[in-house]
Structure formats: C-alpha cells, structure tokens
Amino acid sequence: MAAQPSLLAAGGRVRRRKRVNLAVQGAWLLASAIAVAVLAIVTISVLVKGIPALNGDLFTKTPVTFGESGGGIAHAFVGSLVLVGVAAAMALPVGVLSAIYVSEFANQRVARVMKLSLDVLNGLPSIVIGIFLFALLVVGRGQNAFIGSLALAIIMLPLISRSTQEVLALVPNHLRDGSLALGVSKWRTIVGVILPTTLSGILTGTTLAVARAAGETAPLLFTTSLFGNTVTGNVNHALASIPVIIFTYSEAPDKHLNDQAWAAAFVLIMFVLVTSLLSRALLARSRRKLERG
Amino acid sequence: MAVSGSELLPRALASRRRLTDRIGDTALHVLTGAAAFGGVVLLGLIAYRVVYGAWPAIQKFGIAFVWHQAWDPVTSRFGALDFLYGTAVTSFAAVLIAGPLAIAIALFLTELAPASVRGVVGSLVEMLAAVPSVVLGLWGIFVLGPFVRDHFDPWLQSWFGWIPLFSGTPQQAGMLPAILILTIMIVPITASVTRELFKAVPPELKEGAYGLGLTRWEMVRGVVFPYTRGGVVAAVLLGMGRAVGEAIAVTQVIGGFTGIPTSLFKPGDTLASRIAAQYQGAVSNVHIASIVYLALILLVFALLTNVGAQVIVNRFELQKVGAR
C-alpha cells in the first residue's frame, strides 16, 4: 500500500496549516484591537481637549465678540433641545403607527414595500434630506428651526419604525389570540395588550433615534444654521445647535472658539454614548423578557 | 401573520359587535395605514423635489453636468467631475481598507473571542458607530490631520514615494485624512452587519467542518464565507453607500479644493462635502440648482446601493431556502 499522508500525524503540511491558521487569527485580533484603539484615541482626545474648556459660562452665556475670550454657547444647548424635542414629537407617533400597520395590518407584499422604503429612507445621506427640505421650504422663505426639526424627524422615522417592528414581531402570538378569543376587538387588542408589552422596546428605539439626531449636522446646515446669538426657543427663527456650533467653531481661525468646539464635542459625545449604551442595555432586557414570555 | 379572530366569526355575530369597536378597528387601520404610506410617499416626494430643485441646472447643463469639470459661480459654469472623482477615490479606498478590517473584527467576535471579551469588544465597536460625524471631523482637523502631515505622509513617502499617488508635500487637510475618517466611520457598521451574518451560520455545519479536522481559518473559508457571501457583499455595499453620503466629517478634513488632485496628500472635494461647504449661501439660481443637482447624484447612488443590497440579500436568502 502506498504511504498515505495522514492528517493525524503532525507532518510538515499540518504544521504549515496550523501556522497559517494562527497568523489569520492574529490578524482578527489585531483588527479588533485597532478598532478599540481608535475609539480610545478619539475619546481620550475629546476628554483631554474638552474638559479644560468646560466651565459654567459655556452653558449659561452667549458668544462674545469675535476675538475676545469668555462667553458660552447657551443658545446652542437650548436650540439643540428644542430641535431634537420637536423632531421626536413628530417622528415618534408616525414611526409607531407605521410599525403597527406593517406588522399588524399589512399583507406580506405591502409590508415588504414599506420595509424597503423605510430602509432606503434610513440609507439616504442626511445631507440629501437637508437639501430636499432646503429646496422644498427654505428657498424663497428663509430658514427656520421647524424645518430643521422636520429634517431630524425624517432621519428618526425609519429608526423608530424599524425598532418598533422588531419588538412587535417578538410579541408572542398567543397574546393576540387570547385577547381576540375573549371577544376583544382588534384595535383594543393592539392598544391594550400588544402596545403595553412593547412599550420599553419603543422607548429604547426612540432614545437611540434621539442620540443619532442629536449629533446630526448635515441636515441642519441648510435649514437652521444662520442664527443669532440670543437664547431663544422660537421655532419660527433659525436656532443654534451643538453640532452646527462644533462644525463652524472647528473651522474658525480662533483658538478660543476651537476650545469651545472641543468642550461642546465632549458634552455631545457623552450624551450620545450614554444614551445609546443605556438604550442598548434596555433593549436587550426587554427583548429577553419578550422572548421568555 | 396570525388569522384575525374577528374574521372567523359568523356574520350574525359579527354584526352584533359594538359600534365603538367597528369604528375603532377602522380608525386604527386607517390611521396606521396613513402613517405607513406616508413613509413611502415621503420617499417619492424627496426624489421628486430634488429633481425639481435641480431642474434649472439639468436644463442648462444636461446630463453632461455629471462628467463636466467646472465649478465657477462667477461665470455660472458648473460640473460634477471633480467631486465625482473625489467621492470615488475616497469611498473606494475607505471600503478597501474597512472591508477586510470589518470582516476580521466580525470573525474575531463570532469565532475566536470568549464570551466576556465578545460582549465588551462588541459594544465598543458599536460605540464607535455612535460617535457623531462632526466630532470625528473635529478630531480629524486637530489630531488626525497634523499626525498625517508629520508622521504618516512622510512614512508613506519613504516607502511608496515613487507612486504618483503619494507624491507632493504632506499637508494637514487632504484626501488621505478623508479616507481615514471614512474608514473609521464605516468599519463599525460593516462589522456589526457581517457579525449578524456570521452568527446565523448553522453550528452543525461548523462542527462538521471541525470534525473533518479543518483549522478555524479553513472552516471559515470553507463554511462561513460561502454561506454568507451575498450578505457580506451587501454589507460592504451599505458601507460604501455610507461613505459616499458622508458630508460633514469629510468637509472638515478634505480641504475643499476644486480640481482633480493627483496625489492623496493634496486637498480635494467630494459630492457631499461640496454641498455642505456651500451652505452659507449660493450666488445665483443656477448655483443653487447645481448644488441640488449634486444632491440628486447622491440620491441616485443611495437608491442604487440600498436597493442593490436588498436584492442581493433576498436572492441569497432564496438560494439558501432552495438548498434545504
């Protein structure tokens, strides 16, 4: 019988295969280490440059004349709160209602079309949404914060709708069947039985969308970027916002404004990281609860 | 979808349902339907309005706008070639770096890492995706840019200086920082999508491969990759779409240059970053329309990548169902 190279004996070929395997696994580890390192470097940069520039004035005062030091960006904090708040108030009901339609009423083909258009909406570059509203509402009329909120709402809509669809799909069918078998009508089943079980899921989806919207700059540039320096919540005027302030201050030829951009970036990144981590943890918890149920 | 109970009731019983319930059912159906169709209509409206807004430029320059090289508000000559080139180079290079990185991270998380490491590293990678682009851009201006100019560019030049792409004086703002920023942005997205795909590979297939004496890498090549091929292509396509559409961070680091940069060290501009850079006001109607025209190109590309990715995923899932 001819000598058959056995896989079990560690011949030269097996040693080579093992070496290749080790090298490739090392590359996987290295890639992950690089990603974590980049996150660490970015976060540390923001911490190191942002924290020294933090002070009470930043949150309570408005900008001073160009070239002077001091002052703050209170108008941007108020503006961001208003912009994101109004956007969430618009996107939340529409997102939840559309998700209910897709998972409780629509037949499969209609549901597919709707899911696809939500995905495409989610994949649209946010600057395109800004340009859309610019061409639709800003040209000829001028900017105002309401248009900016509308842009943020369009960005939040697919996120809220898709995450609500996901939790709705996890609601066990015996809840629906049980309710209907008791003679409860469909709308009462949805409003009284299904929605309450998905409430935490919807909330976390919304928080995630808020975190995303709070950091969006591109759609605000064309809709609410030419603002004054006063603190106001009037959505009929253009309002300042944290991302737009970071954007303009980062390119300003003034060290003092650059520092304020870092401080604002620190506040923004903390807000975004904490909310998205929190909502992810909550989402995982509500999903576990539903899957057990 | 579950069979709704009320449709199973005999007619006589159904007609005795309370009036409020009949109204409630219809109202909820109509209300939710309106919201859901609203999303579809919105997409159509966006497409229509962007074409309409670009119309003066479409009339003036035609489709030749796409490959015409000009951006001169004074003489009202506009074309997209410079930005198309910048977009193509930066996005393609970013995907080239980010694709393998993301796949490697996903493989580390699904095949190699112990559960405790997996949770931590997984959520760190997701946190990277949550960093707002304007913060990444700020970091790009003040940290990455100077580093690229002082260390990375000279290093590249010492090895690859003979390639024209790496010639010229190192600068703080340019194509290379834009590529790196885009890479950082699309790695986490692509990694989390491919990770979900790799997780869905049936364990019995993997165990079969190990049982045959394959090493982990051979198992991945023989089982995981063939099983998830379509999905991985779709994930990379989605990452590409994201890179093409990113405006803010790129505007901050690319330098805003009209013309075709011959070296990666030189400043350039992409479609999205040129739009963002023009926010402080356009000079004329044709200028505005030309900016909207750039957005139209982005819109078309986003539609193509998203629907393309969806088609790939669907076809790929059908194949898998057929194979069972």
XYZ file of C-alpha atoms in Angstrom:
617
model
C 0.000 0.000 0.000
C 1.260 3.447 -0.911
C 2.101 5.657 2.002
C -0.902 7.893 2.582
C -0.039 11.195 4.266
C -2.027 11.016 7.467
C -3.822 14.075 8.790
C -3.330 12.874 12.317
C 0.461 12.887 12.228
C 1.869 16.377 12.502
C 3.766 16.370 9.224
C 5.117 19.495 7.535
C 1.796 20.165 5.831
C -0.221 20.166 9.026
C 2.327 22.374 10.720
C 2.009 24.834 7.853
C -1.797 24.791 8.066
C -1.624 25.477 11.767
C 0.809 28.322 11.249
C -1.460 29.904 8.617
C -4.399 29.492 10.985
C -2.542 31.176 13.822
C -1.455 34.049 11.582
C -5.004 34.651 10.384
C -6.388 34.547 13.914
C -3.715 37.013 14.937
C -4.924 39.318 12.155
C -8.502 39.105 13.511
C -7.276 40.028 16.963
C -5.194 42.873 15.544
C -8.143 44.283 13.577
C -10.322 44.313 16.701
C -7.522 45.894 18.722
C -7.171 48.637 16.091
C -10.894 49.433 16.234
C -10.866 49.622 20.034
C -7.680 51.699 19.963
C -9.205 54.210 17.536
C -12.241 54.595 19.793
C -9.933 55.076 22.764
C -7.816 57.687 20.948
C -10.858 59.666 19.791
C -12.475 59.561 23.255
C -9.257 60.498 25.029
C -8.650 63.399 22.613
C -12.134 64.714 23.323
C -11.625 64.293 27.066
C -8.179 65.921 27.113
C -9.146 68.876 24.931
C -12.761 69.225 26.008
C -12.649 69.070 29.794
C -10.217 72.017 30.316
C -12.520 74.197 28.197
C -15.590 73.267 30.226
C -16.929 75.921 32.596
C -20.198 77.338 33.809
C -20.140 80.147 31.265
C -20.294 77.638 28.434
C -23.805 76.626 29.467
C -25.124 79.977 30.672
C -23.624 82.684 28.451
C -23.881 83.570 24.783
C -20.951 84.203 22.410
C -18.814 87.319 22.838
C -17.490 89.488 20.020
C -15.084 87.652 17.733
C -11.533 87.693 19.075
C -12.458 88.162 22.736
C -12.321 85.294 25.170
C -15.095 84.162 27.522
C -18.731 83.700 26.652
C -20.532 80.440 26.010
C -22.901 78.602 23.767
C -26.082 78.574 25.848
C -28.112 79.353 22.729
C -26.879 76.140 21.106
C -27.809 73.949 24.080
C -31.322 75.393 24.163
C -31.562 75.196 20.373
C -30.493 71.545 20.238
C -33.007 70.631 22.963
C -35.829 72.322 21.063
C -34.809 70.951 17.652
C -34.490 67.351 18.840
C -37.558 67.569 21.090
C -39.829 68.821 18.323
C -38.374 66.235 15.930
C -39.041 63.395 18.384
C -42.600 64.634 18.932
C -43.166 64.372 15.182
C -41.314 61.133 14.487
C -42.494 59.059 17.463
C -46.236 58.814 16.675
C -45.707 58.389 12.930
C -42.996 55.786 13.488
C -45.018 53.718 15.960
C -48.231 53.910 13.903
C -46.462 52.881 10.700
C -44.822 49.974 12.522
C -48.229 48.813 13.796
C -49.566 48.895 10.241
C -46.623 46.959 8.838
C -46.713 44.195 11.439
C -50.422 44.006 12.366
C -52.446 45.038 9.294
C -50.466 44.922 6.046
C -50.269 41.815 3.880
C -46.822 40.487 3.161
C -46.252 42.192 -0.158
C -47.286 45.659 1.079
C -45.221 45.134 4.214
C -42.161 44.325 2.080
C -42.534 47.522 0.050
C -42.910 49.571 3.229
C -39.936 47.977 4.920
C -37.825 48.559 1.821
C -38.773 52.228 1.622
C -38.009 52.673 5.313
C -34.608 51.054 4.751
C -33.918 53.292 1.765
C -35.027 56.321 3.811
C -32.587 55.202 6.501
C -29.829 54.829 3.919
C -30.313 58.279 2.379
C -27.368 60.564 3.109
C -28.579 63.071 5.692
C -27.323 65.932 3.539
C -29.769 64.869 0.825
C -32.616 65.198 3.337
C -31.295 68.662 4.200
C -31.173 69.651 0.526
C -34.686 68.260 -0.021
C -36.160 70.468 2.698
C -33.983 73.365 1.553
C -35.418 73.115 -1.963
C -38.950 72.492 -0.662
C -39.276 75.002 2.172
C -36.223 77.233 2.609
C -35.742 78.675 -0.883
C -37.695 81.926 -1.085
C -38.809 81.801 2.556
C -35.638 81.546 4.590
C -34.513 79.196 7.310
C -36.333 78.313 10.493
C -35.883 75.771 13.239
C -39.118 73.952 12.450
C -37.708 72.886 9.067
C -34.592 71.663 10.881
C -36.759 69.598 13.233
C -38.599 68.189 10.233
C -35.262 67.076 8.770
C -34.282 65.383 12.048
C -37.727 63.759 12.227
C -37.230 62.250 8.742
C -33.941 60.785 9.973
C -35.537 59.412 13.162
C -38.639 57.959 11.481
C -37.098 54.807 9.956
C -35.091 54.125 13.141
C -38.165 54.297 15.390
C -40.372 52.401 12.970
C -37.897 49.586 12.371
C -37.094 49.058 16.052
C -40.826 49.071 16.891
C -41.443 46.491 14.148
C -38.718 44.356 15.676
C -40.315 44.280 19.140
C -43.800 43.828 17.671
C -42.541 40.742 15.867
C -41.394 39.359 19.232
C -44.834 39.643 20.864
C -45.963 36.028 21.180
C -48.996 35.183 19.064
C -50.837 33.599 21.998
C -51.270 37.086 23.469
C -53.036 38.229 20.271
C -55.061 35.011 20.003
C -56.020 35.030 23.667
C -57.294 38.569 23.501
C -59.240 38.006 20.286
C -60.684 34.761 21.647
C -62.117 36.681 24.576
C -64.038 38.765 22.057
C -61.837 41.806 22.390
C -61.775 43.795 19.164
C -58.600 44.174 17.168
C -57.968 47.816 17.989
C -58.408 47.189 21.695
C -56.091 44.189 21.433
C -53.428 46.330 19.804
C -53.812 49.342 22.068
C -54.485 47.464 25.310
C -52.496 44.240 25.030
C -49.790 44.457 22.367
C -48.546 48.034 22.749
C -48.002 47.843 26.536
C -45.779 44.767 26.135
C -43.666 46.611 23.559
C -43.540 49.929 25.389
C -39.984 49.601 26.664
C -38.822 48.493 23.223
C -40.410 51.524 21.605
C -38.883 53.821 24.222
C -35.393 52.450 23.693
C -35.757 52.706 19.914
C -36.746 56.339 20.354
C -33.804 57.032 22.662
C -31.477 55.557 20.066
C -33.014 57.773 17.402
C -32.669 60.820 19.680
C -28.994 60.010 20.207
C -28.499 59.828 16.469
C -30.444 63.021 15.750
C -28.615 64.986 18.446
C -25.338 64.542 16.558
C -26.644 65.198 13.046
C -25.140 68.277 11.401
C -25.691 67.984 7.669
C -29.490 68.412 7.582
C -29.281 71.446 9.883
C -26.766 73.355 7.750
C -29.292 74.230 5.075
C -32.327 74.565 7.319
C -31.266 76.266 10.555
C -27.670 77.485 10.518
C -27.958 81.262 10.068
C -28.907 82.090 13.643
C -28.492 84.953 16.059
C -26.680 84.862 19.380
C -29.671 85.154 21.692
C -31.060 82.301 23.751
C -34.498 81.500 22.358
C -36.732 78.514 21.718
C -38.791 80.129 18.985
C -39.004 77.636 16.135
C -40.007 80.340 13.652
C -36.408 81.510 13.600
C -33.233 79.643 12.829
C -31.902 78.158 16.090
C -28.320 77.377 17.002
C -27.453 73.749 17.718
C -24.499 71.913 19.240
C -23.421 70.066 16.054
C -23.566 73.192 13.878
C -21.632 75.136 16.526
C -18.947 72.432 16.605
C -18.813 72.483 12.803
C -18.406 76.261 12.460
C -16.150 76.689 15.515
C -13.888 73.851 14.399
C -13.066 75.789 11.236
C -12.804 79.173 12.947
C -9.320 80.724 12.931
C -9.528 81.390 16.672
C -8.038 79.130 19.339
C -10.696 80.197 21.827
C -13.545 79.071 19.541
C -11.682 75.826 18.773
C -11.563 75.135 22.516
C -15.280 75.735 22.821
C -15.839 73.321 19.925
C -13.946 70.654 21.904
C -15.979 71.379 25.032
C -19.213 71.106 23.048
C -17.936 67.889 21.470
C -17.284 66.495 24.942
C -20.849 67.227 26.049
C -22.275 65.818 22.803
C -20.208 62.626 22.823
C -21.055 61.968 26.470
C -24.754 62.440 25.756
C -24.664 60.215 22.687
C -22.573 57.433 24.230
C -24.526 57.313 27.490
C -27.947 57.335 25.796
C -27.047 54.759 23.180
C -25.409 52.447 25.726
C -28.373 52.800 28.062
C -30.918 52.156 25.342
C -28.987 49.150 24.045
C -28.968 47.632 27.519
C -32.697 48.332 27.946
C -33.469 46.905 24.505
C -31.590 43.718 25.282
C -33.519 43.431 28.554
C -36.953 43.954 27.013
C -36.087 41.524 24.216
C -35.081 38.868 26.749
C -38.307 39.454 28.639
C -40.426 39.091 25.499
C -38.582 36.016 24.303
C -39.134 34.326 27.632
C -42.838 35.243 27.642
C -49.332 36.822 10.310
C -51.990 35.374 12.619
C -55.519 34.904 11.302
C -57.505 37.658 12.895
C -60.207 36.294 15.153
C -62.999 38.627 14.135
C -62.899 37.355 10.571
C -63.661 33.852 11.780
C -66.896 34.901 13.486
C -70.173 34.128 11.751
C -71.780 37.160 10.138
C -74.670 37.286 12.568
C -72.320 37.555 15.490
C -70.008 39.978 13.775
C -72.793 42.440 13.091
C -73.590 42.491 16.789
C -70.121 43.799 17.570
C -70.242 47.047 19.374
C -70.275 50.166 17.227
C -67.244 51.612 19.042
C -65.283 48.512 18.161
C -66.187 48.701 14.494
C -65.251 52.386 14.400
C -62.130 51.735 16.469
C -60.920 48.962 14.180
C -61.427 51.045 11.053
C -59.944 54.155 12.603
C -56.796 52.384 13.756
C -56.466 50.663 10.387
C -56.776 53.976 8.518
C -54.560 55.903 10.928
C -51.708 53.399 10.909
C -52.101 52.914 7.153
C -51.778 56.642 6.583
C -48.597 56.754 8.683
C -47.091 53.774 6.870
C -47.974 55.032 3.396
C -46.676 58.410 4.499
C -43.184 56.900 4.653
C -43.459 55.609 1.089
C -44.915 58.914 -0.147
C -42.137 60.822 1.640
C -39.511 58.907 -0.299
C -41.274 59.734 -3.552
C -41.610 63.380 -2.539
C -37.902 63.604 -1.729
C -36.986 62.183 -5.147
C -39.462 64.463 -6.953
C -38.467 67.593 -5.093
C -34.728 67.058 -5.568
C -35.198 66.537 -9.329
C -37.442 69.620 -9.433
C -34.923 71.704 -7.493
C -32.117 70.641 -9.810
C -34.224 71.285 -12.911
C -32.698 74.685 -13.918
C -29.255 73.074 -13.841
C -30.485 69.968 -15.644
C -31.922 72.199 -18.375
C -28.792 74.270 -18.647
C -26.113 71.597 -18.464
C -27.987 68.357 -19.200
C -26.599 65.006 -18.168
C -23.141 66.260 -19.233
C -23.063 68.042 -15.839
C -22.034 64.719 -14.330
C -18.737 64.495 -16.237
C -18.155 68.195 -16.873
C -15.216 69.694 -14.999
C -16.069 73.162 -13.692
C -17.242 74.926 -10.552
C -17.239 78.639 -11.116
C -20.033 80.681 -9.514
C -18.742 83.867 -11.172
C -19.258 82.685 -14.739
C -22.019 80.234 -13.741
C -20.234 77.196 -15.158
C -20.852 74.083 -13.087
C -19.986 70.411 -13.394
C -19.570 67.460 -11.058
C -16.464 65.702 -12.368
C -14.047 66.960 -9.684
C -16.358 65.865 -6.891
C -17.279 62.598 -8.558
C -13.584 61.807 -8.728
C -13.037 62.790 -5.093
C -16.029 60.731 -3.979
C -14.955 57.692 -5.986
C -11.354 57.749 -4.736
C -12.122 58.388 -1.059
C -15.045 55.944 -0.809
C -13.333 53.208 -2.763
C -10.129 53.483 -0.760
C -12.072 53.582 2.509
C -14.031 50.440 1.587
C -10.815 48.734 0.520
C -9.360 49.284 3.993
C -12.554 48.982 6.014
C -13.981 45.856 4.336
C -11.241 43.399 5.392
C -10.925 45.088 8.799
C -14.657 44.798 9.452
C -14.784 41.159 8.350
C -11.798 40.361 10.562
C -13.469 42.049 13.546
C -16.697 40.159 12.907
C -14.795 36.861 12.705
C -12.921 37.666 15.906
C -16.200 38.365 17.673
C -18.081 35.304 16.394
C -15.396 32.620 16.127
C -12.489 33.461 18.375
C -13.316 35.706 21.328
C -14.513 34.218 24.610
C -17.978 35.382 25.667
C -16.760 38.025 28.128
C -14.389 39.649 25.623
C -17.044 39.396 22.911
C -19.551 41.483 24.867
C -17.069 44.231 25.709
C -15.351 44.495 22.327
C -18.692 44.183 20.526
C -20.222 47.114 22.348
C -17.037 49.188 21.993
C -17.198 48.721 18.228
C -20.870 49.757 18.298
C -19.917 52.826 20.336
C -17.500 53.809 17.585
C -20.508 53.845 15.245
C -22.334 56.191 17.613
C -19.642 58.912 17.565
C -21.248 61.861 15.706
C -19.546 62.632 12.413
C -18.966 66.262 13.375
C -16.954 65.136 16.427
C -14.946 62.770 14.246
C -14.344 65.678 11.879
C -13.207 67.911 14.723
C -10.791 65.188 15.778
C -9.729 64.893 12.135
C -8.830 68.577 11.941
C -6.843 68.860 15.160
C -5.456 65.378 15.848
C -5.515 63.170 12.756
C -4.600 65.930 10.264
C -1.365 67.022 11.981
C -0.446 63.366 12.633
C -0.917 62.502 8.974
C 1.142 65.524 7.907
C 4.024 64.988 10.328
C 4.265 61.211 10.551
C 2.012 59.163 8.280
C 2.653 61.018 4.988
C 6.478 61.044 5.335
C 6.385 57.352 6.277
C 4.244 56.512 3.222
C 6.523 58.619 1.066
C 9.648 56.852 2.265
C 8.208 53.523 1.092
C 5.908 54.368 -1.812
C 7.163 57.808 -2.863
C 7.740 56.532 -6.404
C 3.963 56.117 -6.886
C 2.464 59.458 -8.056
C -0.441 58.996 -5.583
C 1.993 59.530 -2.708
C 3.935 62.472 -4.118
C 3.983 66.113 -3.131
C 4.261 67.969 0.162
C 2.448 66.438 3.125
C -0.477 68.616 4.219
C -2.852 68.658 7.112
C -6.019 68.648 5.011
C -6.374 66.373 2.032
C -7.692 63.192 0.502
C -5.793 60.873 2.839
C -7.278 62.156 6.126
C -10.706 61.977 4.465
C -10.087 58.341 3.533
C -9.011 57.521 7.091
C -12.019 59.279 8.638
C -14.393 57.454 6.272
C -12.698 54.163 7.144
C -13.302 54.811 10.846
C -16.949 55.586 10.098
C -17.764 52.502 8.026
C -15.794 49.826 9.904
C -18.272 49.569 12.805
C -21.347 49.496 10.549
C -19.953 46.855 8.227
C -18.611 44.863 11.182
C -21.931 44.752 13.015
C -23.855 43.673 9.905
C -21.360 40.949 8.973
C -21.260 39.826 12.593
C -25.008 39.158 12.481
C -24.497 37.183 9.257
C -21.682 35.072 10.695
C -23.752 34.412 13.807
C -26.506 32.938 11.647
C -24.274 30.207 10.187
C -25.716 26.877 11.448
C -23.429 25.388 14.134
C -23.828 21.861 12.730
C -22.085 22.972 9.521
C -19.216 24.435 11.526
C -18.949 21.371 13.738
C -18.947 19.156 10.666
C -16.007 21.104 9.289
C -14.110 20.886 12.579
C -14.928 17.180 12.706
C -13.153 16.740 9.383
C -10.028 18.160 11.012
C -10.132 21.634 9.484
C -8.430 24.501 11.270
C -10.531 27.503 12.259
C -9.420 29.549 9.249
C -10.101 26.636 6.884
C -13.554 26.245 8.441
C -14.220 29.967 7.879
C -13.099 29.755 4.261
C -14.990 26.554 3.610
C -18.203 27.119 5.569
C -18.707 30.672 6.861
C -17.701 32.592 3.724
C -19.665 30.527 1.185
C -22.701 30.566 3.478
C -22.690 34.354 3.956
C -21.155 35.551 0.691
C -24.140 37.543 -0.588
C -24.774 39.141 2.768
C -21.157 40.227 3.140
C -21.239 41.844 -0.301
C -24.433 43.649 0.699
C -22.861 44.808 3.980
C -19.826 46.208 2.153
C -22.157 47.896 -0.344
C -24.043 49.549 2.517
C -20.750 50.734 3.998
C -19.842 52.167 0.611
C -23.176 53.991 0.465
C -22.491 55.475 3.866
C -19.005 56.632 2.803
C -20.321 58.246 -0.367
C -23.013 60.171 1.501
C -20.921 61.428 4.417
C -20.706 65.188 4.178
C -19.699 66.824 7.428
C -16.577 64.991 8.576
C -15.228 64.936 5.022
C -15.794 68.677 4.552
C -13.844 69.285 7.730
C -10.734 67.364 6.688
C -10.560 67.217 2.877
C -9.573 70.830 2.289
C -12.216 71.915 -0.224
C -10.289 72.108 -3.494
C -11.784 72.493 -6.960
C -9.869 70.374 -9.433
C -8.607 66.827 -9.653
C -5.952 66.116 -7.022
C -3.213 63.932 -8.474
C -1.848 62.946 -5.077
C -3.603 61.625 -1.984
C -1.704 64.264 0.021
C -3.476 67.083 -1.805
C -6.839 68.561 -0.871
C -9.891 67.638 -2.914
C -13.643 67.552 -2.521
C -16.465 65.021 -2.683
C -20.057 65.471 -3.847
C -21.405 65.537 -0.296
C -18.643 67.726 1.119
C -19.021 70.299 -1.664
C -22.749 70.546 -0.914
C -22.067 71.022 2.797
C -19.388 73.635 2.143
C -21.853 75.794 0.190
C -24.388 76.187 2.992
C -23.693 79.840 3.640
C -25.470 80.846 0.520
C -25.343 80.429 -3.196
C -24.848 83.295 -5.593
C -27.416 82.584 -8.281
C -30.343 80.312 -9.082
C -28.175 78.188 -11.337
C -25.714 77.867 -8.478
C -28.450 76.638 -6.115
C -29.780 74.270 -8.765
C -26.283 72.904 -9.344
C -25.886 72.169 -5.628
C -29.227 70.346 -5.696
C -28.016 68.509 -8.824
C -25.043 67.210 -6.786
C -27.554 66.004 -4.163
C -29.524 64.303 -6.948
C -26.427 62.308 -7.940
C -26.038 61.274 -4.276
C -29.723 60.341 -4.101
C -29.498 58.133 -7.192
C -26.420 56.445 -5.805
C -28.055 55.865 -2.408
C -31.105 54.317 -4.089
C -28.891 52.028 -6.173
C -26.758 50.807 -3.258
C -29.672 50.279 -0.881
C -31.955 48.508 -3.326
C -28.956 46.602 -4.697
C -28.006 45.402 -1.223
C -31.616 44.385 -0.592
C -31.798 42.442 -3.869
C -28.557 40.625 -3.096
C -29.798 39.689 0.367
C -33.168 38.492 -0.951
C -31.712 36.408 -3.759
C -29.192 34.985 -1.374
C -31.879 34.014 1.138
C -33.975 32.392 -1.590
C -30.956 30.323 -2.634
C -30.478 29.180 0.924
C -34.122 28.209 1.269
C -33.910 26.359 -2.062
C -30.859 24.425 -0.915
C -32.619 22.965 2.108
